[in-house]
Every structure is written in structure tokens, then in C-alpha cells.
């Protein structure tokens, strides 16, 4: 569907081409525009890698288990995992697309508007079709199917694609979001766990998938079209043809889903609510509960004249840890802390939450051990990962310092807009982390000993592991501060010597940190080497701050980045 | 503070934004940056603020080369983009407090200065509202209050007259800028409004395709012009006709 006249567009294009040909300046502009377009080819490279990865995953599953059904289950799960992303893409296209602001001005009925956005969504979801083609193509190659069956395999891919789109429309129209998001997150976690724990996790995942494949393909709606492929295999069963019935049912819902989506598709200008005044906390505390939403000019004048608005923030008084940290800041650091954490820096409540989560996980692991000994370690491992992420999040919290602001068509990080330097900022963030180090080490050691006791290992092993892990978590602060600073700039953009050198250095330091940290944590035979590696990882992370400072000082990069369109 | 650009070259992937720009701005001047869209005005302001780094050449403040780690120099200037930097979820007063503390301008008398400025820019009743609830013009005025309250030696403003401010706000800004220039502050602003630039600048700098086409005081520019009341309009017409 087009919202304009193709004949007019063609005539316009011819006119523009003629004008460009006749002007050297415009020809130059066009060359530059083409160069810009090349940057988007990198995105296509990313898509290509994703499609290749999908094909590889399907092949690996089928080859390792020797069963087509397992490969099909991988395709099935890929579709299931993508369902949330597709539903989200459809929702965004209909309700938050930037086109809407322009389309609302055009005299077109809502149905046409909806069809226009729906078509754009279909184009957007073509990547899924390529993933499915890669998956089924890989399986067809694996089974060495004859050419006509290849054609049938591609037909199955097409049917699968339409089914997943119909399901996305179904879920979007009925606002089914939570379960889809949970499924996608869970699947992503499993993929990462399988990738990084290839030795231990991947065989378990494969085995579980192999066992569950027939059930997954039969009971999951995304498995119904996928199962049709089984009829193409030599001596394959014919019963999957019966699944055409539920597939037809899914197709039947499309009309209703589209009607619901179209009916619920109202674009309107966002009207902000009437905001209440944000009185300083000390003033707000003295106001009666039924105070007016907005203060009068006299009250505001009093707040200014009494310098209440300039008084130090109230957050240090919210907890002991916060106060302890605040007292150790210099006056400049206090000003910076107020800038970086304008809503306060939560310590006590966050650490209490981490401890609570760990206590719950330990209790769950103990209970799981009573029911099934095998599940105890898994529960504990999952719990450790969750608490690990929570602790890491607390250690690397850098507040608003690296938030992006728009300035004349580019994004600039907040610190650049307010003239805050890298050294003072990284020093403040490191100090925040350093003052939490005793807490971190105490928690990590307790967690290590508890985990060791539950897993039946000597407590000393857990204690040492916790100590090392705590130290490494602290060291990661240096790396994350530098990455945060680098993220809002164009320091590693472009293919020039200096950006490549910086990028190479960051990657090298990151890999060295991961390698040294990994060896330091898991090497048991030689404690001296293990401790040396941990120390090396700490120094490596700290060195990155100084190396980046050198690049920042002498580098020619900007503290801004182009707005992504 | 004296500002000097020596042979500043800045290239973006889309082309050259500043082409070996050399420029000296003496303290106590109001200088308007003029030029068509994409001429390099905002890039020049970004280079002065240390946000964009020149590919070649350097920026000097009081004959000292400006580098990223020279925060002492950075804190002597204040930048106001076309859309002011704000903590959107915080009140205007809280935003002002953060800026005053960062620029170490929260000493005695800061409260009186802020109160007067808020009154002058009609922002006192809105001072406790979150920044996100204000209109574009009100936000710009709040940004101006911050700039005037910290009162740095160099003011860098991007399109202050296309900010949505009401006539009273514009007038108040002009008066403050004139007074500040009298105190030795250097004010550099970009604009597309030639009539405003003609009345509200000591010198104008015309940029075109990243290069300086003209940089002089308005009095001197008027000397050679035929239409003395519309000297900038005439200059732009000539630039366009000459195709440069």
C-alpha cells in the first residue's frame, strides 16, 4: 500500500536526478549520502551472523543427537523466543512509531494508516523468515533431501513465518506480554549459559532438548508448522499433517487480531498531567499531609532565601552506610555526587536486599537438596548468578553521569555538558566502590562459605573463592567506569588508526581481565599463581583508567556521538 | 577571557565542518556567529566547550592551550545549547542548585541572585516544578537563570533567539548580556536572525562551509556597505550571489 502517487514520485525522482547531475556540489552531497548508507551495511552483517548462528544451532542440535526432531525443536524455540520481540515490534510500530506524528496530519482513514504500519511491520519481520529458511535449509542439507523436498522445506518455512506473525498479532491484540517476556529472557539465559559453559551446560541442555523435543513440537503452537517438516524425511510420520488443523486455527485468528489491533489503534498527542511541586525534602517533611499540590511564591521565596535549596542532599541521612560514605567525600566530591546521583545513592537498602536474596536462595537450595540432591547445586548456581548480578549492579552504579543529552543533532554525555572531567568522575565512582569493598568482601566470603557448605566442599575453599570473587567484582568498577565514559563518545568510531588502537586496547585489557580473573578464581593446584592472576586482573583493570585518560587527553575524539536514526 | 582559535580543522563523516578557522575574540565583546544551516556554527561552539575535538589546530583561552584535562579553563566558560541541559525529573530549583555547586558558585549571595533572576524571568512560581513540565521557552529561561547565576567569563549560546522565549525574556537576556560584556565577559552566540545580530553584537563572524567569510566589528562592516541599516542582509545576499 502506498500513501502517495507513484507517478508523482517517479517524476520527482527524475527531476532530482537531473538537478544532481547538473551540480557538482549536489553530486558531492550524493556521494557523501551513499557513504553514510554504507554504515547501515554493518547492521546487515549483524543480521547475517544471526541467521548463520541460527542455522549452525539447528545443525549442531540435529548432528549431535542424530535426530531431526531436536533440530526442529531448536527452530521451534527460536520462533518462541522471537515471538515476544515480534509482538513488541508490532506494538511499537503501531503506537510509538515516529511515522505516527506525520501520518496524523494526513487526511487518511485509520484503516489505511493501520495497513501502512502493518506492512512496515511485515517488512521488519523478514529477518525471521531468513532465520527459518536457514534453519529448514540446514536440516534439508543435513538429510540430503532431493530438490523437490527442498522446495517443500521452504514452503514449511513460509508457513512457519506466517504462523509466528499470526501469533505475534494474537498476543499484541490481547496484550499478552509478561509470559512472552519471561520465555524470551529464559531462552536467552539458556543460550548464554550453553555458550559460556560449553563443557558442562551444553551437554545437559542438549540432552534435555532431545528428550523434550517431541513434546515441545507437539504442544507449543510454534511447533505445529515446524513439525510438518517431519513428513519430508524418508519414512517420516504422516501424522504431523494433522497439525495443519491447529495451524489453520491460528490463521483464522489473524482477522480478529487485526480488527482488534485496528480498533485499539488510536494515536493521540501525549498530554502531560498537572505536576505537583517538588519541594526540598526537608521542607516537604514539615508540610502537612493534606498540603497543597503547588506551593505559593512566598513559600518558594523562603526556600531560596533560607538557602534550603542549596543545602546538601538529604540522602546521606537515609542510612548509616550512606552517611559513612558522605563523610568521606571532599567538598568537590559532594558536588559531583549530587550531580551523579541527584535522587540519592542507595546503599543500606540495596545491600540488605542482596543479603535477603542470598538468604532466600540458600534456603531454597537446602530445601531442593532434601527433595532431589541434583537440583541443589542448580538452585544454588542460579541464586549465585542472581546475587552476583545484583552485587555487580550495586558496585558499577554510575547514576546519571553517562546519560545522553541532545545537542544540535548529536548526543552528548551529561558529564561533557556540565564540564565534569574524566579523572574526577572516575575517582568519585571508584571511591563509592572502594568504600563498599569491606561490605562486598564480607558478603562474598559469607556467600562463598555458605555455598561451599551446601555443596559439601571445605569451607576454606568457599572463603577463598568469595574473597577472590569480591576483589574481582571491585576491580570491574574501573573497567565499567571507563566503558561508561567511552560509551557516549565517538572515541572508537571509524576505521582510523587511533580509534582502532583504543578499541584494541580496551578489548585486550578486557580479555586479559577475564582471563586472569578466570584463572585466578578456578585454578586450584597452584595457589600462588592463582593469587598472582587475581592481582594481575586488578592491576589490569586499574591500568585501563590511566590508559584511557592518556587517550582522552591526546586523542582527537569528540565527547559526543551521532544520534541513531 | 581572550578566546583564540588557531587553524582549527574539524571534519565529520559528512564533510568538513570547520576549515582551518583562525579567530581571536577579545574579552568584553558580544560576538554573533552567522551562517547558513550546516555552516559550522554549532561545531565551533562545541569545539570551544571541549565537546568536539579539532582534528588540527587548537583553541586557546588567555593564550593557554585548551585540553581536556584543563578543567580550570573549562569551568571558566558556560555552554547553553539550543535545548538546555536539564535533569528532567528534578525541579528547576534543584537543577539550579546542582549547577551552582558544580561551578562552585554557591557561596554567600547566591540565594539572592537566584531569587532575583527567577523573579525577573517570571519563573518564581514554577521554581519547584519538575523540568519536564515546563514549556520550551520556560526551560530556556531556566537555563539562562543558571548561566546568569554562575556568571562565567565566557558564555557560549547556541541559537538563544530561536529558543521559544517570550519578548520579555529576550529583552532581559539582552540587558544581562550587555551588562556582563561591560564587566569583561565574552559572549558568543549563534543565530539566523540577521536583524537581531545587527543590533545585538559588537562583532559578527560569518561562517560558510566551515570557513570564515567575514569577521569584523559591525561599525567597520557598515563603513563599506551600501545599505548601512541592513549591512548583514546585504552581505548574505552578496555571499549567496557569488556562490561561495
PDB file of N, CA, C and O in Angstrom, chain A residues 91 96 103-104 118 171 182 204 316 337 347 391 426 438 445 456 485 516 562:
ATOM      1  N   UNK A  91       3.759  -3.720  18.434  1.00  0.00           N
ATOM      2  CA  UNK A  91       3.179  -2.729  19.348  1.00  0.00           C
ATOM      3  C   UNK A  91       3.829  -1.358  19.142  1.00  0.00           C
ATOM      4  O   UNK A  91       3.165  -0.327  19.049  1.00  0.00           O
ATOM      5  N   UNK A  96       4.130   3.727  18.961  1.00  0.00           N
ATOM      6  CA  UNK A  96       5.188   4.699  19.278  1.00  0.00           C
ATOM      7  C   UNK A  96       6.059   5.032  18.071  1.00  0.00           C
ATOM      8  O   UNK A  96       7.096   5.659  18.228  1.00  0.00           O
ATOM      9  N   UNK A 103       1.820  10.949  10.078  1.00  0.00           N
ATOM     10  CA  UNK A 103       0.600  10.367   9.497  1.00  0.00           C
ATOM     11  C   UNK A 103      -0.675  11.015  10.045  1.00  0.00           C
ATOM     12  O   UNK A 103      -1.671  11.109   9.340  1.00  0.00           O
ATOM     13  N   UNK A 104      -0.599  11.466  11.302  1.00  0.00           N
ATOM     14  CA  UNK A 104      -1.786  12.056  11.915  1.00  0.00           C
ATOM     15  C   UNK A 104      -2.212  13.333  11.180  1.00  0.00           C
ATOM     16  O   UNK A 104      -3.390  13.720  11.204  1.00  0.00           O
ATOM     17  N   UNK A 118       1.190  -1.930   9.414  1.00  0.00           N
ATOM     18  CA  UNK A 118       1.219  -3.399   9.386  1.00  0.00           C
ATOM     19  C   UNK A 118       2.206  -3.875   8.318  1.00  0.00           C
ATOM     20  O   UNK A 118       2.992  -4.779   8.534  1.00  0.00           O
ATOM     21  N   UNK A 171      -1.000 -12.123  20.254  1.00  0.00           N
ATOM     22  CA  UNK A 171      -0.520 -11.715  21.584  1.00  0.00           C
ATOM     23  C   UNK A 171      -0.586 -10.198  21.738  1.00  0.00           C
ATOM     24  O   UNK A 171      -0.912  -9.701  22.823  1.00  0.00           O
ATOM     25  N   UNK A 182       9.010 -13.394  29.764  1.00  0.00           N
ATOM     26  CA  UNK A 182       9.686 -14.359  30.641  1.00  0.00           C
ATOM     27  C   UNK A 182      10.286 -15.496  29.811  1.00  0.00           C
ATOM     28  O   UNK A 182      11.431 -15.916  30.043  1.00  0.00           O
ATOM     29  N   UNK A 204      24.060 -30.907  28.901  1.00  0.00           N
ATOM     30  CA  UNK A 204      22.818 -31.070  29.690  1.00  0.00           C
ATOM     31  C   UNK A 204      21.629 -30.493  28.922  1.00  0.00           C
ATOM     32  O   UNK A 204      20.560 -31.111  28.831  1.00  0.00           O
ATOM     33  N   UNK A 316      22.274  11.240  52.440  1.00  0.00           N
ATOM     34  CA  UNK A 316      23.195  10.625  53.415  1.00  0.00           C
ATOM     35  C   UNK A 316      22.500  10.260  54.722  1.00  0.00           C
ATOM     36  O   UNK A 316      22.951   9.368  55.423  1.00  0.00           O
ATOM     37  N   UNK A 337      28.843  14.101  43.556  1.00  0.00           N
ATOM     38  CA  UNK A 337      27.908  13.023  43.952  1.00  0.00           C
ATOM     39  C   UNK A 337      26.470  13.493  43.776  1.00  0.00           C
ATOM     40  O   UNK A 337      25.599  12.729  43.345  1.00  0.00           O
ATOM     41  N   UNK A 347      22.463   2.697  49.504  1.00  0.00           N
ATOM     42  CA  UNK A 347      23.445   1.665  49.897  1.00  0.00           C
ATOM     43  C   UNK A 347      22.816   0.665  50.853  1.00  0.00           C
ATOM     44  O   UNK A 347      22.763  -0.526  50.552  1.00  0.00           O
ATOM     45  N   UNK A 391      24.973  -7.663  43.015  1.00  0.00           N
ATOM     46  CA  UNK A 391      26.155  -7.058  43.634  1.00  0.00           C
ATOM     47  C   UNK A 391      26.930  -6.248  42.597  1.00  0.00           C
ATOM     48  O   UNK A 391      27.362  -5.124  42.867  1.00  0.00           O
ATOM     49  N   UNK A 426      35.831   9.470  37.515  1.00  0.00           N
ATOM     50  CA  UNK A 426      36.208   8.065  37.767  1.00  0.00           C
ATOM     51  C   UNK A 426      36.700   7.901  39.194  1.00  0.00           C
ATOM     52  O   UNK A 426      36.494   6.852  39.811  1.00  0.00           O
ATOM     53  N   UNK A 438      34.665  -3.370  51.910  1.00  0.00           N
ATOM     54  CA  UNK A 438      34.535  -4.269  53.074  1.00  0.00           C
ATOM     55  C   UNK A 438      33.220  -5.045  53.069  1.00  0.00           C
ATOM     56  O   UNK A 438      33.196  -6.241  53.351  1.00  0.00           O
ATOM     57  N   UNK A 445      32.543 -13.492  50.908  1.00  0.00           N
ATOM     58  CA  UNK A 445      33.110 -14.604  51.679  1.00  0.00           C
ATOM     59  C   UNK A 445      31.999 -15.424  52.349  1.00  0.00           C
ATOM     60  O   UNK A 445      32.047 -16.652  52.350  1.00  0.00           O
ATOM     61  N   UNK A 456      28.909 -29.229  49.895  1.00  0.00           N
ATOM     62  CA  UNK A 456      29.723 -30.281  50.506  1.00  0.00           C
ATOM     63  C   UNK A 456      31.209 -30.104  50.273  1.00  0.00           C
ATOM     64  O   UNK A 456      31.985 -31.054  50.306  1.00  0.00           O
ATOM     65  N   UNK A 485      32.296   5.940  30.280  1.00  0.00           N
ATOM     66  CA  UNK A 485      32.791   7.208  29.736  1.00  0.00           C
ATOM     67  C   UNK A 485      32.926   7.119  28.221  1.00  0.00           C
ATOM     68  O   UNK A 485      32.578   8.042  27.497  1.00  0.00           O
ATOM     69  N   UNK A 516      42.677 -13.522  33.291  1.00  0.00           N
ATOM     70  CA  UNK A 516      43.404 -13.578  34.570  1.00  0.00           C
ATOM     71  C   UNK A 516      42.439 -13.856  35.722  1.00  0.00           C
ATOM     72  O   UNK A 516      42.743 -14.655  36.617  1.00  0.00           O
ATOM     73  N   UNK A 562      26.819  10.438  17.223  1.00  0.00           N
ATOM     74  CA  UNK A 562      25.720  10.765  16.315  1.00  0.00           C
ATOM     75  C   UNK A 562      24.437  10.121  16.832  1.00  0.00           C
ATOM     76  O   UNK A 562      24.467   9.016  17.365  1.00  0.00           O
TER      77      UNK A 562
END
